CSV table of C-alpha atoms in Angstrom, one decimal:
chain,number,residue,atom,x,y,z
A,21,MET,CA,6.0,-13.1,-32.0
A,22,ASN,CA,6.9,-11.4,-28.8
A,23,LEU,CA,5.4,-7.9,-28.4
A,24,LEU,CA,6.5,-7.0,-25.1
A,25,THR,CA,10.0,-6.6,-25.4
A,26,PHE,CA,12.0,-3.3,-25.7
A,27,ASP,CA,13.2,-4.4,-29.7
A,28,ASN,CA,9.6,-3.3,-30.0
A,29,PRO,CA,9.1,0.8,-30.4
A,30,ALA,CA,5.3,0.4,-28.9
A,31,PHE,CA,6.8,-1.0,-25.9
A,32,ARG,CA,9.3,1.7,-25.1
A,33,TYR,CA,6.3,4.1,-25.5
A,34,PHE,CA,4.3,2.5,-23.1
A,35,ALA,CA,7.1,2.1,-20.7
A,36,VAL,CA,8.1,5.4,-20.8
A,37,THR,CA,4.5,6.6,-20.3
A,38,ALA,CA,4.0,4.0,-17.8
A,39,VAL,CA,6.9,5.0,-15.8
A,40,LEU,CA,5.4,8.8,-15.8
A,41,MET,CA,2.1,7.4,-14.6
A,42,ILE,CA,3.8,5.2,-12.0
A,43,VAL,CA,5.9,8.2,-11.0
A,44,LYS,CA,3.3,10.8,-10.6
A,45,MET,CA,1.2,8.6,-8.3
A,46,MET,CA,3.9,7.8,-5.8
A,47,SER,CA,4.5,11.4,-5.8
A,48,GLN,CA,0.5,12.3,-5.3
A,49,GLY,CA,2.1,10.2,-1.5
A,50,TRP,CA,4.6,12.8,-0.8
A,51,ILE,CA,2.5,15.9,-1.9
A,52,THR,CA,0.4,14.4,0.8
A,53,VAL,CA,2.6,14.3,2.8
A,54,PHE,CA,4.4,17.7,2.1
A,55,ARG,CA,1.0,19.3,3.2
A,56,MET,CA,0.4,17.8,6.4
A,57,VAL,CA,3.4,19.1,7.4
A,58,LYS,CA,3.0,22.4,6.1
A,59,VAL,CA,-0.7,22.7,7.7
A,60,ASN,CA,0.9,20.1,10.8
A,61,GLY,CA,-2.3,18.5,11.0
A,62,GLY,CA,-4.4,16.6,8.4
A,63,PHE,CA,-3.7,13.9,9.8
A,64,ARG,CA,-5.5,10.1,10.5
A,65,TYR,CA,-3.8,7.8,12.6
A,66,PRO,CA,-4.5,8.5,16.6
A,67,GLU,CA,-0.6,7.5,17.0
A,68,ASP,CA,-0.1,10.5,14.7
A,69,ALA,CA,-1.2,13.1,17.2
A,70,LYS,CA,1.1,11.9,20.0
A,71,GLN,CA,4.3,13.5,21.3
A,72,SER,CA,7.8,12.3,19.0
A,73,LEU,CA,11.0,13.7,17.1
A,74,ALA,CA,8.4,15.1,14.4
A,75,ASN,CA,5.7,16.4,16.3
A,76,PRO,CA,7.2,17.9,19.6
A,77,HIS,CA,3.7,20.3,20.0
A,78,PRO,CA,0.8,17.5,19.6
A,79,SER,CA,-2.9,18.5,20.0
A,80,PRO,CA,-6.2,16.2,18.9
A,81,GLU,CA,-7.1,19.0,16.8
A,82,GLN,CA,-4.4,17.5,14.4
A,83,LEU,CA,-6.5,14.7,13.6
A,84,LEU,CA,-9.4,16.6,12.1
A,85,PRO,CA,-9.9,16.6,8.5
A,86,ASN,CA,-8.6,19.4,6.5
A,87,GLU,CA,-9.6,20.4,3.4
A,88,TYR,CA,-5.8,21.1,1.9
A,89,VAL,CA,-5.0,17.9,2.9
A,90,GLU,CA,-7.8,16.0,1.7
A,91,ARG,CA,-7.9,17.5,-2.0
A,92,SER,CA,-4.2,15.6,-1.8
A,93,ARG,CA,-5.9,12.3,-0.9
A,94,ARG,CA,-9.0,12.7,-3.3
A,95,MET,CA,-6.5,13.2,-6.3
A,96,HIS,CA,-4.5,10.2,-5.1
A,97,GLN,CA,-7.6,7.9,-4.9
A,98,ASN,CA,-8.4,9.5,-8.9
A,99,ASP,CA,-5.4,8.1,-9.7
A,100,VAL,CA,-6.2,4.7,-7.6
A,101,GLU,CA,-9.4,4.5,-10.0
A,102,ASN,CA,-7.7,5.4,-13.0
A,103,ILE,CA,-4.4,4.7,-13.4
A,104,PRO,CA,-3.7,1.1,-12.8
A,105,LEU,CA,-6.5,1.0,-15.7
A,106,PHE,CA,-4.0,2.6,-17.8
A,107,LEU,CA,-1.1,0.3,-17.2
A,108,PHE,CA,-3.0,-2.8,-17.8
A,109,VAL,CA,-5.1,-1.7,-20.7
A,110,GLY,CA,-1.8,-0.5,-22.0
A,111,LEU,CA,0.0,-3.3,-21.9
A,112,LEU,CA,-2.5,-5.8,-23.3
A,113,TYR,CA,-2.9,-3.2,-26.8
A,114,VAL,CA,0.9,-3.4,-27.2
A,115,CYS,CA,0.1,-7.2,-27.8
A,116,THR,CA,-2.1,-5.9,-30.3
A,117,ALA,CA,0.9,-5.0,-32.3
A,118,PRO,CA,-0.6,-1.4,-33.0
A,119,SER,CA,1.3,0.8,-35.5
A,120,ASP,CA,4.0,3.0,-34.0
A,121,VAL,CA,2.4,5.9,-34.7
A,122,ALA,CA,-1.2,5.1,-33.3
A,123,ALA,CA,0.7,4.1,-29.9
A,124,LEU,CA,2.3,6.8,-29.5
A,125,GLY,CA,-0.8,8.6,-30.0
A,126,MET,CA,-2.8,7.3,-27.6
A,127,PHE,CA,-0.1,6.9,-24.6
A,128,SER,CA,0.4,10.5,-24.9
A,129,VAL,CA,-2.7,11.8,-25.1
A,130,TYR,CA,-3.7,9.7,-21.7
A,131,VAL,CA,-0.5,11.2,-20.2
A,132,LEU,CA,-1.3,14.8,-21.3
A,133,SER,CA,-5.1,14.3,-20.0
A,134,ARG,CA,-3.7,13.0,-16.9
A,135,PHE,CA,-1.1,15.7,-15.9
A,136,ALA,CA,-3.4,18.8,-16.9
A,137,HIS,CA,-6.2,17.1,-14.5
A,138,PHE,CA,-3.5,17.3,-11.8
A,139,TYR,CA,-2.6,20.7,-12.3
A,140,VAL,CA,-6.7,21.5,-12.8
A,141,VAL,CA,-7.5,19.5,-9.6
A,142,LEU,CA,-4.5,20.9,-7.5
A,143,THR,CA,-5.1,25.0,-8.3
A,144,ALA,CA,-9.3,24.1,-8.0
A,145,ARG,CA,-10.1,25.2,-11.4
A,146,SER,CA,-13.9,24.6,-12.7
A,147,HIS,CA,-15.6,21.2,-12.8
A,148,GLU,CA,-16.0,21.3,-16.4
A,149,ALA,CA,-12.1,21.3,-16.7
A,150,ARG,CA,-11.5,18.6,-14.7
A,151,ALA,CA,-14.6,16.9,-15.8
A,152,THR,CA,-13.7,17.3,-19.6
A,153,LEU,CA,-9.8,15.8,-18.8
A,154,TRP,CA,-11.0,12.9,-17.0
A,155,THR,CA,-13.6,12.1,-19.6
A,156,VAL,CA,-10.4,12.2,-22.0
A,157,GLY,CA,-8.3,9.8,-20.2
A,158,SER,CA,-11.3,7.5,-19.9
A,159,VAL,CA,-12.2,7.3,-23.3
A,160,ILE,CA,-9.1,6.3,-24.5
A,161,ILE,CA,-8.9,3.6,-21.8
A,162,TYR,CA,-12.3,2.3,-23.8
A,163,VAL,CA,-10.9,2.8,-27.3
A,164,MET,CA,-7.8,0.6,-26.0
A,165,ALA,CA,-10.2,-1.9,-24.5
A,166,GLY,CA,-12.1,-1.9,-27.5
A,167,THR,CA,-9.3,-2.6,-30.0
A,168,VAL,CA,-7.7,-5.3,-27.7
A,169,ILE,CA,-11.7,-7.3,-27.2
A,170,TRP,CA,-11.3,-7.0,-31.3
A,171,ASP,CA,-8.0,-7.9,-31.9
A,172,VAL,CA,-8.4,-11.1,-29.7
A,173,LEU,CA,-12.3,-11.9,-31.5
A,174,ARG,CA,-10.2,-12.2,-35.0
A,175,TYR,CA,-8.8,-15.6,-34.0
B,27,MET,CA,14.9,-11.8,-26.3
B,28,ASN,CA,12.0,-12.8,-24.3
B,29,LEU,CA,12.3,-11.5,-20.8
B,30,LEU,CA,8.9,-12.3,-19.2
B,31,THR,CA,9.4,-16.4,-18.9
B,32,PHE,CA,10.1,-18.4,-16.0
B,33,ASP,CA,13.3,-19.6,-17.9
B,34,ASN,CA,14.3,-16.3,-16.5
B,35,PRO,CA,15.5,-16.4,-13.4
B,36,ALA,CA,14.9,-12.7,-12.7
B,37,PHE,CA,11.7,-12.9,-13.5
B,38,ARG,CA,11.1,-15.7,-11.2
B,39,TYR,CA,11.9,-13.9,-8.3
B,40,PHE,CA,9.6,-10.9,-9.2
B,41,ALA,CA,6.4,-13.5,-9.5
B,42,VAL,CA,7.2,-14.9,-6.0
B,43,THR,CA,7.5,-11.5,-4.7
B,44,ALA,CA,4.8,-10.2,-6.8
B,45,VAL,CA,2.4,-12.9,-5.0
B,46,LEU,CA,3.0,-12.4,-1.7
B,47,MET,CA,1.8,-8.8,-2.5
B,48,ILE,CA,-1.4,-9.8,-3.7
B,49,VAL,CA,-1.7,-12.2,-1.4
B,50,LYS,CA,-1.0,-9.8,1.7
B,51,MET,CA,-3.1,-7.1,-0.4
B,52,MET,CA,-6.2,-9.8,-1.0
B,53,SER,CA,-5.6,-10.9,3.2
B,54,GLN,CA,-6.3,-7.4,4.5
B,55,GLY,CA,-9.4,-7.6,3.3
B,56,TRP,CA,-10.0,-10.7,5.4
B,57,ILE,CA,-8.7,-8.8,8.1
B,58,THR,CA,-11.1,-6.3,7.9
B,59,VAL,CA,-14.0,-9.0,7.8
B,60,PHE,CA,-12.6,-10.8,11.0
B,61,ARG,CA,-12.3,-6.9,12.7
B,62,MET,CA,-16.0,-6.0,12.1
B,63,VAL,CA,-17.3,-9.4,13.3
B,64,LYS,CA,-15.3,-9.3,16.4
B,65,VAL,CA,-16.3,-6.1,17.1
B,66,ASN,CA,-19.8,-6.6,15.7
B,67,GLY,CA,-20.2,-3.2,14.0
B,68,GLY,CA,-18.0,-0.8,12.0
B,69,PHE,CA,-20.1,-2.0,8.8
B,70,ARG,CA,-20.5,0.3,5.6
B,71,TYR,CA,-23.6,-0.8,3.8
B,72,PRO,CA,-26.8,-0.1,5.2
B,73,GLU,CA,-28.3,-3.5,4.6
B,74,ASP,CA,-25.6,-5.1,7.0
B,75,ALA,CA,-27.6,-3.1,9.9
B,76,LYS,CA,-30.3,-5.8,9.3
B,77,GLN,CA,-31.7,-8.7,10.6
B,78,SER,CA,-30.1,-11.8,8.6
B,79,LEU,CA,-28.5,-15.3,9.6
B,80,ALA,CA,-25.0,-13.2,10.0
B,81,ASN,CA,-26.7,-10.3,12.2
B,82,PRO,CA,-29.5,-11.9,14.4
B,83,HIS,CA,-29.2,-8.8,16.7
B,84,PRO,CA,-29.5,-5.8,14.7
B,85,SER,CA,-28.7,-2.7,15.8
B,86,PRO,CA,-28.1,1.2,13.6
B,87,GLU,CA,-24.9,1.6,15.9
B,88,GLN,CA,-23.2,-1.3,13.6
B,89,LEU,CA,-23.1,1.4,11.2
B,90,LEU,CA,-20.9,4.0,13.3
B,91,PRO,CA,-17.2,4.3,12.4
B,92,ASN,CA,-15.1,1.8,14.6
B,93,GLU,CA,-11.4,2.6,15.0
B,94,TYR,CA,-10.7,-1.1,15.2
B,95,VAL,CA,-11.9,-1.7,11.9
B,96,GLU,CA,-11.3,1.8,10.2
B,97,ARG,CA,-7.7,0.8,10.9
B,98,SER,CA,-7.7,-2.4,8.9
B,99,ARG,CA,-9.3,0.2,6.0
B,100,ARG,CA,-6.8,2.5,5.9
B,101,MET,CA,-4.0,-0.4,5.9
B,102,HIS,CA,-5.8,-1.5,2.6
B,103,GLN,CA,-6.3,1.8,1.4
B,104,ASN,CA,-2.2,2.0,2.0
B,105,ASP,CA,-1.8,-1.4,0.1
B,106,VAL,CA,-4.2,0.1,-3.0
B,107,GLU,CA,-2.0,3.6,-3.0
B,108,ASN,CA,1.7,1.1,-3.5
B,109,ILE,CA,1.1,-2.5,-4.0
B,110,PRO,CA,-0.1,-1.8,-8.0
B,111,LEU,CA,2.7,0.6,-8.6
B,112,PHE,CA,5.0,-2.2,-7.5
B,113,LEU,CA,3.3,-4.8,-9.2
B,114,PHE,CA,4.0,-2.7,-12.5
B,115,VAL,CA,7.4,-1.1,-12.2
B,116,GLY,CA,8.6,-4.7,-11.1
B,117,LEU,CA,7.6,-6.6,-14.0
B,118,LEU,CA,9.0,-3.1,-16.9
B,119,TYR,CA,12.0,-3.4,-14.5
B,120,VAL,CA,12.5,-7.2,-15.2
B,121,CYS,CA,12.5,-5.9,-19.4
B,122,THR,CA,15.4,-4.0,-18.7
B,123,ALA,CA,17.4,-7.6,-17.9
B,124,PRO,CA,18.7,-6.7,-15.1
B,125,SER,CA,21.5,-8.7,-13.0
B,126,ASP,CA,19.9,-11.3,-11.1
B,127,VAL,CA,21.3,-10.4,-7.9
B,128,ALA,CA,20.3,-6.8,-8.4
B,129,ALA,CA,16.3,-7.9,-9.2
B,130,LEU,CA,16.3,-9.9,-6.1
B,131,GLY,CA,17.7,-7.2,-4.1
B,132,MET,CA,15.4,-4.5,-5.1
B,133,PHE,CA,12.4,-6.9,-4.9
B,134,SER,CA,12.8,-8.4,-1.7
B,135,VAL,CA,14.1,-5.2,0.2
B,136,TYR,CA,10.7,-3.6,-1.6
B,137,VAL,CA,8.5,-6.9,0.0
B,138,LEU,CA,10.3,-7.0,3.4
B,139,SER,CA,9.8,-3.1,4.1
B,140,ARG,CA,5.9,-3.6,3.5
B,141,PHE,CA,5.7,-6.9,5.5
B,142,ALA,CA,7.7,-4.3,8.6
B,143,HIS,CA,5.0,-1.8,7.3
B,144,PHE,CA,2.0,-3.8,8.1
B,145,TYR,CA,3.7,-5.0,11.5
B,146,VAL,CA,4.4,-1.0,12.4
B,147,VAL,CA,0.3,-0.1,11.4
B,148,LEU,CA,-1.0,-2.8,12.7
B,149,THR,CA,0.5,-2.9,15.9
B,150,ALA,CA,0.3,1.6,16.1
B,151,ARG,CA,4.0,1.7,16.7
B,152,SER,CA,5.2,5.7,16.1
B,153,HIS,CA,5.0,7.5,13.5
B,154,GLU,CA,8.4,7.9,12.5
B,155,ALA,CA,8.9,3.9,12.5
B,156,ARG,CA,6.0,3.7,10.0
B,157,ALA,CA,7.1,7.0,7.3
B,158,THR,CA,10.4,5.3,7.6
B,159,LEU,CA,9.3,1.9,5.9
B,160,TRP,CA,7.4,4.1,3.4
B,161,THR,CA,10.0,6.0,2.6
B,162,VAL,CA,11.6,2.8,1.6
B,163,GLY,CA,9.4,1.3,-0.4
B,164,SER,CA,8.9,4.5,-2.3
B,165,VAL,CA,12.3,4.8,-3.2
B,166,ILE,CA,12.5,1.6,-4.4
B,167,ILE,CA,9.5,1.9,-6.7
B,168,TYR,CA,11.5,5.2,-7.5
B,169,VAL,CA,14.4,3.7,-8.3
B,170,MET,CA,12.8,1.2,-10.6
B,171,ALA,CA,11.2,3.4,-12.6
B,172,GLY,CA,14.4,5.2,-12.9
B,173,THR,CA,16.0,2.3,-14.8
B,174,VAL,CA,13.1,1.7,-16.5
B,175,ILE,CA,13.5,4.6,-18.5
B,176,TRP,CA,17.3,5.1,-18.7
B,177,ASP,CA,17.5,1.5,-20.6
B,178,VAL,CA,14.7,2.8,-23.0
B,179,LEU,CA,16.7,5.8,-23.9
B,180,ARG,CA,19.5,4.0,-24.6
B,181,TYR,CA,17.6,2.5,-27.8
C,21,MET,CA,8.3,-20.1,-24.8
C,22,ASN,CA,6.7,-17.1,-25.1
C,23,LEU,CA,3.1,-17.1,-23.4
C,24,LEU,CA,2.0,-13.7,-23.4
C,25,THR,CA,1.2,-13.5,-27.1
C,26,PHE,CA,-2.6,-13.7,-28.6
C,27,ASP,CA,-1.2,-16.9,-30.2
C,28,ASN,CA,-2.0,-18.7,-26.7
C,29,PRO,CA,-5.0,-19.4,-26.3
C,30,ALA,CA,-4.9,-18.7,-22.1
C,31,PHE,CA,-3.8,-15.7,-23.2
C,32,ARG,CA,-6.3,-14.8,-25.0
C,33,TYR,CA,-8.9,-15.8,-22.6
C,34,PHE,CA,-7.7,-13.9,-20.2
C,35,ALA,CA,-7.2,-10.6,-22.3
C,36,VAL,CA,-11.1,-10.9,-22.8
C,37,THR,CA,-11.8,-11.2,-19.2
C,38,ALA,CA,-9.0,-8.7,-18.3
C,39,VAL,CA,-10.3,-5.6,-20.6
C,40,LEU,CA,-14.6,-6.9,-19.3
C,41,MET,CA,-13.1,-6.1,-15.8
C,42,ILE,CA,-11.0,-2.8,-17.0
C,43,VAL,CA,-14.4,-1.7,-18.5
C,44,LYS,CA,-16.4,-2.6,-15.6
C,45,MET,CA,-14.1,-0.1,-13.6
C,46,MET,CA,-13.7,2.6,-15.4
C,47,SER,CA,-17.7,2.8,-16.1
C,48,GLN,CA,-18.3,2.7,-12.5
C,49,GLY,CA,-16.8,5.8,-12.2
C,50,TRP,CA,-19.5,7.1,-14.3
C,51,ILE,CA,-21.9,5.4,-12.8
C,52,THR,CA,-21.0,7.9,-9.9
C,53,VAL,CA,-21.3,10.4,-12.0
C,54,PHE,CA,-24.5,9.7,-13.8
C,55,ARG,CA,-26.0,9.3,-9.6
C,56,MET,CA,-24.5,13.1,-8.9
C,57,VAL,CA,-26.2,14.6,-11.9
C,58,LYS,CA,-29.5,12.9,-11.2
C,59,VAL,CA,-29.6,13.2,-6.7
C,60,ASN,CA,-27.9,17.2,-8.0
C,61,GLY,CA,-25.5,16.6,-5.1
C,62,GLY,CA,-23.1,13.7,-2.8
C,63,PHE,CA,-19.9,16.4,-4.7
C,64,ARG,CA,-16.7,16.4,-3.0
C,65,TYR,CA,-15.1,19.3,-4.4
C,66,PRO,CA,-15.9,22.8,-3.3
C,67,GLU,CA,-15.4,24.2,-6.9
C,68,ASP,CA,-18.4,21.8,-7.6
C,69,ALA,CA,-21.2,24.1,-5.4
C,70,LYS,CA,-19.8,26.7,-7.0
C,71,GLN,CA,-22.2,28.5,-9.8
C,72,SER,CA,-20.9,26.6,-13.5
C,73,LEU,CA,-23.1,26.0,-16.7
C,74,ALA,CA,-23.3,22.4,-15.0
C,75,ASN,CA,-24.8,24.2,-11.8
C,76,PRO,CA,-26.9,27.4,-12.7
C,77,HIS,CA,-28.5,27.2,-9.0
C,78,PRO,CA,-25.7,25.9,-6.3
C,79,SER,CA,-26.3,25.5,-3.1
C,80,PRO,CA,-23.7,23.8,0.1
C,81,GLU,CA,-26.2,21.2,0.6
C,82,GLN,CA,-24.8,19.9,-2.7
C,83,LEU,CA,-21.2,19.0,-0.8
C,84,LEU,CA,-23.3,16.8,1.9
C,85,PRO,CA,-23.0,12.9,1.9
C,86,ASN,CA,-25.7,11.2,-0.5
C,87,GLU,CA,-26.3,7.4,-0.1
C,88,TYR,CA,-27.2,6.8,-3.4
C,89,VAL,CA,-24.1,8.2,-4.6
C,90,GLU,CA,-21.9,7.0,-2.1
C,91,ARG,CA,-23.2,3.4,-2.8
C,92,SER,CA,-21.5,4.0,-6.1
C,93,ARG,CA,-18.1,4.7,-4.4
C,94,ARG,CA,-18.0,2.0,-2.5
C,95,MET,CA,-18.6,-0.2,-5.1
C,96,HIS,CA,-15.7,1.3,-6.8
C,97,GLN,CA,-13.5,1.2,-4.0
C,98,ASN,CA,-14.2,-2.4,-3.7
C,99,ASP,CA,-13.0,-2.8,-7.9
C,100,VAL,CA,-10.0,-0.7,-6.3
C,101,GLU,CA,-9.1,-2.9,-4.2
C,102,ASN,CA,-9.5,-6.2,-6.0
C,103,ILE,CA,-9.9,-5.9,-10.1
C,104,PRO,CA,-5.6,-4.9,-9.8
C,105,LEU,CA,-4.5,-8.2,-8.1
C,106,PHE,CA,-7.3,-10.1,-10.2
C,107,LEU,CA,-5.5,-8.5,-13.6
C,108,PHE,CA,-1.5,-9.2,-11.9
C,109,VAL,CA,-2.2,-12.6,-10.7
C,110,GLY,CA,-4.1,-13.8,-13.6
C,111,LEU,CA,-1.1,-12.7,-16.3
C,112,LEU,CA,1.2,-14.6,-13.9
C,113,TYR,CA,-1.2,-17.3,-14.2
C,114,VAL,CA,-0.5,-17.6,-17.7
C,115,CYS,CA,2.9,-18.0,-17.3
C,116,THR,CA,2.2,-21.2,-15.6
C,117,ALA,CA,1.2,-22.5,-18.8
C,118,PRO,CA,-2.2,-23.7,-17.6
C,119,SER,CA,-4.4,-25.8,-19.3
C,120,ASP,CA,-6.6,-24.0,-21.9
C,121,VAL,CA,-9.7,-25.5,-19.6
C,122,ALA,CA,-8.3,-24.3,-16.7
C,123,ALA,CA,-7.6,-20.9,-17.9
C,124,LEU,CA,-10.9,-20.6,-18.9
C,125,GLY,CA,-12.9,-21.9,-16.1
C,126,MET,CA,-10.6,-19.5,-13.7
C,127,PHE,CA,-11.2,-16.4,-15.4
C,128,SER,CA,-14.6,-16.9,-16.5
C,129,VAL,CA,-15.6,-17.7,-12.5
C,130,TYR,CA,-14.0,-14.5,-11.7
C,131,VAL,CA,-15.8,-12.4,-14.0
C,132,LEU,CA,-19.4,-13.5,-12.9
C,133,SER,CA,-18.7,-13.8,-9.3
C,134,ARG,CA,-17.4,-9.7,-10.2
C,135,PHE,CA,-20.5,-8.9,-12.0
C,136,ALA,CA,-22.8,-11.1,-9.5
C,137,HIS,CA,-21.4,-8.8,-6.9
C,138,PHE,CA,-22.0,-6.0,-8.8
C,139,TYR,CA,-25.9,-6.5,-9.3
C,140,VAL,CA,-26.2,-7.9,-5.6
C,141,VAL,CA,-24.2,-4.4,-4.1
C,142,LEU,CA,-26.3,-2.1,-6.4
C,143,THR,CA,-29.7,-3.4,-6.0
C,144,ALA,CA,-28.9,-3.6,-2.1
C,145,ARG,CA,-29.5,-7.7,-1.5
C,146,SER,CA,-28.4,-9.2,1.7
C,147,HIS,CA,-25.1,-9.1,3.3
C,148,GLU,CA,-24.7,-12.7,2.9
C,149,ALA,CA,-24.9,-12.9,-1.2
C,150,ARG,CA,-22.5,-10.1,-1.2
C,151,ALA,CA,-20.2,-11.6,0.9
C,152,THR,CA,-20.2,-14.8,-0.9
C,153,LEU,CA,-19.8,-13.4,-3.9
C,154,TRP,CA,-16.7,-11.7,-2.7
C,155,THR,CA,-15.2,-15.3,-1.1
C,156,VAL,CA,-15.9,-16.8,-4.6
C,157,GLY,CA,-13.3,-13.7,-6.2
C,158,SER,CA,-10.9,-13.7,-3.1
C,159,VAL,CA,-10.5,-18.0,-3.5
C,160,ILE,CA,-9.5,-17.6,-7.4
C,161,ILE,CA,-7.2,-14.6,-6.5
C,162,TYR,CA,-6.0,-17.3,-3.8
C,163,VAL,CA,-5.8,-20.1,-5.8
C,164,MET,CA,-4.0,-18.8,-9.1
C,165,ALA,CA,-1.6,-17.1,-6.7
C,166,GLY,CA,-0.6,-20.6,-5.4
C,167,THR,CA,0.0,-22.0,-8.7
C,168,VAL,CA,2.2,-19.4,-9.6
C,169,ILE,CA,4.1,-20.2,-6.7
C,170,TRP,CA,4.0,-23.5,-6.9
C,171,ASP,CA,4.9,-23.6,-10.7
C,172,VAL,CA,8.2,-20.8,-9.8
C,173,LEU,CA,9.5,-23.3,-7.0
C,174,ARG,CA,9.5,-26.0,-9.4
C,175,TYR,CA,12.4,-24.6,-11.4
């Protein structure tokens, strides 16, 4: 049976949540760009501190780390460490033919935990809130991983 | 209908462009290795500045950041932030049954923008050229993401 | 023919090895957390050096880099640069309908090389051991990539 087709509701749920996560992670790059423009600094490439159309008054200080920009880079790094794992384990999880409700629950809780994590880090809330939300996403990845192994070992 | 098979031309186009991007990103690691060997420094692990077959004359300065090596690491990081998103959204895009021409256009423009981005960063061209090429790749990811959502919501 | 189903033994082998790599990479984040708790430092977010339930006696030194923690972060970064490529090229390799033996060999050598790499970096063994094991994983990714291209070009 072919489960990786949009005729399968679980795969449609997965596709929507996967796209939300892809758009979120791609947009984190734009948030970093926005912040570099706003503070006119936090650059990393030496050529960015040279005179150009986008930088008419360059200075060497533009290459110093800027916490406002670095926060967005750390958020991006957190995406890089988590989102590709969700995308891949979610795809394999769909191959275990979960019930539509289970799939919808798994994917939507993950996405909600990540968007809440995004908000909490962006606004520099407490470490406890950040850690809790990251743990929720992490547990969902482990549960989906376990489900895949369990399903495969039955063959 | 099963679209994730090499009988489907759009999936064949995707497989070729995906492999090109995978080989590119894997090779960035080798470029970093090549640069570390060339400058005999820019290492990150303390154990790399100890005497060994590959490092007969170690010194603590080998652990200092070296811009020639760091540039390759930043290029690798840019791949890490972008290529897995292309791989995944491209796979989902194939599931929307795009026309062969649309799929070929989307994938080939992305690959060309990434290889041009590689050249522009490697040779430290202007920030404007780098930003424009990254934007092209980013827009293609957003367009494929939007197409997937649009297609799924029709069901 | 649909190859991306658990009826196909090669895809089952892939799913198990993919899950092992996903669990490994997810767990590296927990190893970093464990090490930060153990040394009570190596934090990156300014809000983590504020008083809270998890941090009753904060100090600004908790934000300084700590090599014990940084090693785990570098291991995580190495995963980020390698494992998504394996996951994706492995999926495409299954689409080339490899023999079960070839698939099992390719996937299991990759996983063994990565777990050995994990042990060697965790215990700070010689650069030569680390480089050799990374090379093994890298070669397997190139071989699978070449097989995909070769298979697609026959159509």
